[in-house]
Amino acid sequence: MTSKTIVPPLKQIPAYLQTIRDYEIEAEKHLSDMVWAYLQGGSMNEVSVQNNLQQFQELHLLPRMLRELTHGNTTCEILGQKFPHPIFLAPIGHQQQFHPEAEMASALAAEVLESNIILSTFTNTDLRQLKQENPYKWFQLYWQGSREKSLDLVKMAEAHDYKALVITVDSPHTGIRDRERQVFFHLPEGMQHPHTPTHIPLPQRQADEHPLFAGLMKIAPTWQDIAWIVQQTHLPVILKGIVHPQDAQLAIQHGVHGLIISNHGGRVLDTCISPLTALQLIKECVPENFPLLYDGGIRRGSDIFKALALGASAVLIGRPYIYGLATAGALGVAHVIRILKEELEITMALMGTATLKEINKDYIFYK
């Protein structure tokens, strides 16, 4: 068996890269088979990975004609902060395995395109290296096994002027990822994670205690921990990974300021409800202006429109910008954001909607 030749990142964008799908095909050339399996894979049979993509195909657009659109724009406001467009970069860790410049490249692209970046706890880049004066950055927290260790990271993000705190709650344990296991996935030896160890030390347990439930689950966060964090920070707190309407209501009761509706890209719990379905269920049971961000399966500007129509305040992209990062670093990430932004703008114009506030479920038709 011949080993794969990995193509170095490109220095300029070739004309054939015009869609996210083009970038997906290109990105595979620049990554090892092991890293590609990590990026593309999901949990178990990867049903949720496929459903996240398929759900958009099942929704059809119902456009309106002859509208006055000369005042059109893509600006939005979330938690009192204005954004030029609703395309945010999802928190993805270990980005050095995709490109040597890692999160610094993604952050540069996000800054140039005025896209809000959510920096992962598992960043290879110190959170203080992102420009302090850039207003479009949030910090994502994986619970560190204790309130004190978690709060240390929150206070560091506050000090560097991150504008919100995103706590990921849907993965207290990693998913069972068959594709990763088959290629014996592992992070490079010596890869630096400046803010957290790759594996949080487990608590001591008795011999007769369950290794999972008395181990990792014992140090997983609870609603009381979320309420405590809300009280300890001046940053708005957003929970990522909520899909059940009752959890959405509990989040509000515990002082949370917004939600990211997500099934973790299908990487944690396979056959979990799709985020588009969850978005519609949760939209029905939260206050009208409560921020609901959408994460999962965005590949076209029309997908963004559909998510906004069903109640999203903004959307997160994950794999798409990593395709750009692997292909051409900051240049690739910036191009991916621009592609989606232009597709969204053209979709809005053809749908007869000048602003994001005009987009609603009346523009969606179900087969």
XYZ file of C-alpha atoms in Angstrom:
367
model
C 0.000 0.000 0.000
C 1.441 3.369 -1.013
C 1.309 6.202 1.502
C -0.725 9.282 0.627
C 1.120 12.341 -0.635
C -0.081 15.329 1.375
C -0.202 18.527 -0.644
C 1.101 21.647 1.184
C -1.396 24.472 1.825
C -2.023 26.712 -1.156
C -0.692 30.275 -1.272
C -3.478 31.571 -3.489
C -7.033 30.540 -4.305
C -7.428 28.746 -7.655
C -10.448 29.560 -9.816
C -11.968 26.093 -9.396
C -12.703 26.685 -5.700
C -16.147 28.263 -5.858
C -18.327 26.376 -3.357
C -18.012 24.726 0.046
C -18.204 21.371 -1.716
C -15.203 22.389 -3.850
C -13.307 23.177 -0.657
C -14.285 19.850 0.877
C -12.832 17.972 -2.082
C -9.697 20.119 -2.055
C -9.117 19.921 1.710
C -8.733 16.144 1.673
C -5.594 16.541 -0.475
C -3.955 18.592 2.279
C -4.629 16.306 5.254
C -3.528 12.844 6.307
C -6.077 10.048 6.199
C -6.104 10.037 10.000
C -6.872 13.734 10.335
C -9.433 13.556 7.522
C -11.262 10.765 9.377
C -11.295 12.943 12.492
C -12.675 15.936 10.609
C -15.319 14.161 8.548
C -16.374 11.478 10.966
C -19.172 11.338 13.478
C -20.375 8.987 16.146
C -21.368 5.368 15.558
C -23.214 4.962 12.215
C -22.988 8.703 11.476
C -26.748 8.964 10.983
C -26.798 12.386 12.611
C -23.943 13.613 10.405
C -25.991 12.759 7.328
C -29.265 14.050 8.772
C -27.701 17.426 9.529
C -27.012 17.814 5.819
C -30.157 16.128 4.526
C -32.533 18.237 6.609
C -31.898 21.256 4.403
C -32.835 19.336 1.262
C -36.273 18.644 2.715
C -37.115 22.330 3.128
C -38.137 24.368 0.081
C -38.082 28.108 -0.394
C -41.212 30.133 -1.139
C -40.040 33.482 -2.557
C -41.900 36.786 -2.881
C -41.517 39.074 -5.898
C -41.453 42.779 -6.777
C -40.232 43.931 -3.380
C -38.277 47.132 -2.685
C -34.834 45.879 -1.664
C -32.473 48.827 -2.119
C -31.985 49.126 1.661
C -30.933 45.481 1.955
C -28.235 44.346 4.386
C -27.209 41.351 6.507
C -26.663 43.055 9.870
C -27.990 41.484 13.037
C -27.970 42.205 16.757
C -27.433 39.571 19.430
C -27.192 40.304 23.150
C -26.807 43.998 22.430
C -23.882 43.470 20.049
C -24.215 44.300 16.357
C -22.711 42.010 13.732
C -22.281 42.790 10.013
C -23.561 39.327 9.074
C -24.854 36.211 10.876
C -22.066 33.767 9.899
C -20.033 32.796 12.987
C -17.087 30.388 13.266
C -17.908 27.464 15.547
C -15.455 26.447 18.279
C -13.136 23.761 16.922
C -10.093 22.616 18.847
C -6.709 21.283 17.823
C -6.595 23.408 14.657
C -2.838 22.955 14.298
C -3.507 19.530 12.807
C -5.254 21.270 9.876
C -2.768 24.110 9.276
C 0.480 25.223 10.965
C -0.967 28.653 11.799
C -3.956 27.023 13.509
C -6.447 29.357 15.203
C -4.390 32.440 14.371
C -5.211 31.879 10.702
C -8.910 31.356 11.423
C -8.983 34.431 13.670
C -7.292 36.600 11.031
C -9.828 35.541 8.400
C -12.699 36.121 10.809
C -11.401 39.590 11.646
C -11.036 40.599 7.988
C -14.514 39.300 7.097
C -16.007 40.650 10.361
C -17.163 37.186 11.325
C -17.609 36.355 14.999
C -15.154 33.649 16.045
C -15.824 31.370 19.018
C -12.443 30.189 20.276
C -12.312 26.650 21.677
C -10.952 25.719 25.094
C -8.840 23.193 23.175
C -7.209 25.893 21.086
C -3.539 25.442 20.175
C -3.289 29.238 20.266
C -3.315 31.186 23.522
C -6.583 33.111 23.778
C -4.568 36.256 24.515
C -2.927 36.103 21.085
C -6.170 37.073 19.330
C -6.432 40.830 18.912
C -7.848 42.321 22.094
C -9.518 45.168 20.206
C -11.357 42.876 17.776
C -14.992 42.966 19.007
C -16.074 39.822 17.162
C -14.778 37.083 19.435
C -16.399 34.827 22.035
C -14.758 32.164 24.187
C -15.999 28.574 24.396
C -15.585 26.747 27.693
C -15.388 23.034 28.248
C -16.015 22.465 31.935
C -12.684 21.819 33.627
C -13.904 19.381 36.264
C -14.220 22.040 38.956
C -15.697 25.496 39.374
C -12.355 27.070 40.237
C -10.464 25.786 37.172
C -13.362 26.693 34.896
C -13.628 30.192 36.357
C -9.898 30.792 35.815
C -10.459 30.483 32.049
C -13.565 32.671 32.187
C -11.653 35.442 33.949
C -8.829 35.202 31.412
C -11.358 35.614 28.588
C -12.922 38.570 30.369
C -9.532 40.235 30.776
C -8.840 39.891 27.043
C -12.183 41.426 26.118
C -14.021 38.421 24.737
C -17.654 39.458 24.420
C -19.499 36.303 25.477
C -18.966 32.915 27.078
C -20.157 29.770 25.278
C -20.355 26.669 27.486
C -20.569 23.391 25.577
C -22.857 21.025 27.484
C -23.581 18.154 25.086
C -20.313 16.242 25.361
C -19.448 15.348 28.965
C -18.050 12.229 27.295
C -16.773 11.926 23.753
C -18.890 10.082 21.215
C -18.095 6.571 20.025
C -16.429 7.415 16.726
C -15.894 4.289 14.667
C -14.112 6.089 11.845
C -11.504 7.533 14.231
C -10.956 4.170 15.893
C -10.378 2.469 12.566
C -7.470 4.768 11.746
C -6.167 4.857 15.349
C -6.630 8.611 15.551
C -4.365 10.477 17.948
C -3.204 14.036 18.363
C 0.435 14.770 17.495
C 2.855 14.166 20.346
C 3.783 17.420 22.011
C 0.848 19.425 20.593
C 0.376 22.426 22.867
C -2.969 23.273 24.465
C -2.172 26.374 26.507
C -5.392 26.475 28.539
C -6.249 22.906 29.427
C -4.865 19.375 29.402
C -6.229 17.177 26.637
C -7.636 14.839 29.307
C -8.952 16.261 32.589
C -7.738 14.175 35.576
C -10.457 11.822 36.806
C -11.574 11.724 40.437
C -10.536 8.916 42.739
C -13.186 6.214 42.970
C -13.800 3.073 44.937
C -13.165 -0.321 43.361
C -16.877 -1.109 43.270
C -17.849 2.216 41.658
C -18.702 2.484 37.983
C -15.720 3.781 35.945
C -17.887 6.110 33.830
C -20.645 7.295 36.156
C -18.366 7.641 39.172
C -15.563 8.923 36.956
C -16.038 11.437 34.163
C -19.731 11.972 34.917
C -18.887 12.831 38.514
C -16.993 15.953 37.409
C -19.370 16.924 34.579
C -21.238 20.225 35.072
C -24.820 20.465 36.329
C -27.452 23.196 36.171
C -26.199 24.472 39.519
C -22.727 24.955 38.044
C -24.176 26.902 35.115
C -26.117 29.178 37.482
C -22.926 29.698 39.489
C -20.906 30.691 36.404
C -23.640 33.140 35.375
C -23.271 34.823 38.764
C -19.465 34.956 38.522
C -19.050 36.704 35.179
C -20.230 39.896 33.549
C -20.165 38.142 30.165
C -23.415 36.847 28.691
C -23.507 33.055 29.012
C -24.654 30.920 26.073
C -25.132 27.150 26.240
C -24.084 25.110 23.206
C -25.653 21.721 22.563
C -29.203 22.221 23.844
C -31.817 20.351 21.770
C -34.676 19.625 24.209
C -37.320 22.327 24.757
C -37.431 21.601 28.494
C -33.677 22.187 28.723
C -34.153 25.478 26.879
C -36.647 26.539 29.543
C -34.307 25.380 32.318
C -31.494 27.414 30.767
C -33.597 30.563 30.998
C -34.548 29.747 34.597
C -30.850 29.444 35.471
C -29.959 32.823 33.982
C -28.533 31.774 30.615
C -28.635 34.517 27.985
C -28.782 32.484 24.747
C -28.550 29.005 23.211
C -26.668 27.365 20.390
C -28.921 24.638 19.005
C -26.536 21.848 18.039
C -25.990 18.098 18.081
C -22.217 18.651 17.935
C -22.066 18.016 14.213
C -23.210 14.440 14.770
C -19.957 13.708 16.614
C -21.301 12.801 20.070
C -24.719 11.075 20.204
C -25.714 9.360 16.977
C -29.390 9.606 15.907
C -29.801 12.642 18.158
C -32.593 14.891 16.897
C -31.438 17.170 14.075
C -30.718 20.777 15.060
C -33.208 22.188 12.560
C -35.972 20.160 14.174
C -34.756 21.133 17.639
C -34.662 24.793 16.614
C -38.343 24.717 15.681
C -39.328 22.979 18.924
C -37.320 25.365 21.094
C -38.451 28.474 19.229
C -41.999 27.664 20.331
C -41.186 27.686 24.042
C -38.757 30.592 24.591
C -39.420 34.349 24.588
C -39.664 35.892 21.114
C -36.327 37.708 21.214
C -34.325 35.092 23.125
C -31.137 34.439 21.077
C -31.091 31.043 19.361
C -28.025 30.353 17.259
C -27.983 27.424 14.854
C -25.157 24.915 14.339
C -25.105 21.907 12.020
C -24.923 21.089 8.320
C -24.611 24.582 6.815
C -23.069 24.264 3.365
C -24.854 26.933 1.254
C -26.181 30.430 1.718
C -29.676 29.039 1.193
C -29.102 26.800 4.239
C -28.383 29.908 6.299
C -31.607 31.499 5.023
C -33.611 28.421 6.025
C -32.133 28.376 9.531
C -32.884 32.070 9.966
C -36.421 31.543 8.666
C -37.031 28.878 11.300
C -35.957 31.152 14.128
C -32.161 31.313 14.277
C -30.529 34.609 15.245
C -27.264 33.590 13.519
C -25.539 30.417 12.339
C -22.278 28.669 13.121
C -20.129 26.942 10.530
C -17.628 24.276 11.525
C -16.307 21.831 8.968
C -16.658 24.358 6.092
C -14.144 26.811 7.500
C -11.778 23.991 8.445
C -11.863 22.926 4.779
C -10.727 26.453 3.982
C -8.078 26.398 6.708
C -6.613 23.092 5.504
C -6.618 24.287 1.904
C -5.085 27.739 2.221
C -4.879 28.935 5.817
C -6.379 32.334 6.563
C -6.965 32.967 2.873
C -9.056 29.816 2.575
C -11.103 30.541 5.690
C -11.799 34.073 4.477
C -12.887 32.787 1.070
C -15.253 30.240 2.653
C -16.901 32.969 4.734
C -17.176 35.232 1.677
C -18.730 32.458 -0.432
C -21.438 31.827 2.164
C -22.065 35.524 2.753
C -22.498 36.199 -0.973
C -24.766 33.167 -1.346
C -26.881 34.383 1.565
C -27.144 37.887 0.089
C -28.208 36.577 -3.321
C -30.701 34.181 -1.711
C -32.169 37.077 0.296
C -32.515 39.205 -2.839
C -34.195 36.399 -4.794
C -36.492 35.658 -1.849
C -37.651 39.266 -1.627
C -36.194 39.873 1.824
C -34.046 42.951 2.397
C -33.057 42.332 6.027
C -32.646 39.383 8.358
C -35.619 40.552 10.425
C -37.892 40.038 7.402
C -36.917 36.371 7.088
C -39.473 34.075 8.736
C -41.144 30.684 8.316
C -43.629 32.088 5.784
C -40.792 31.733 3.266
C -40.434 27.995 3.923
C -42.523 25.293 2.245
C -42.589 21.717 3.510
C -43.158 18.909 1.019
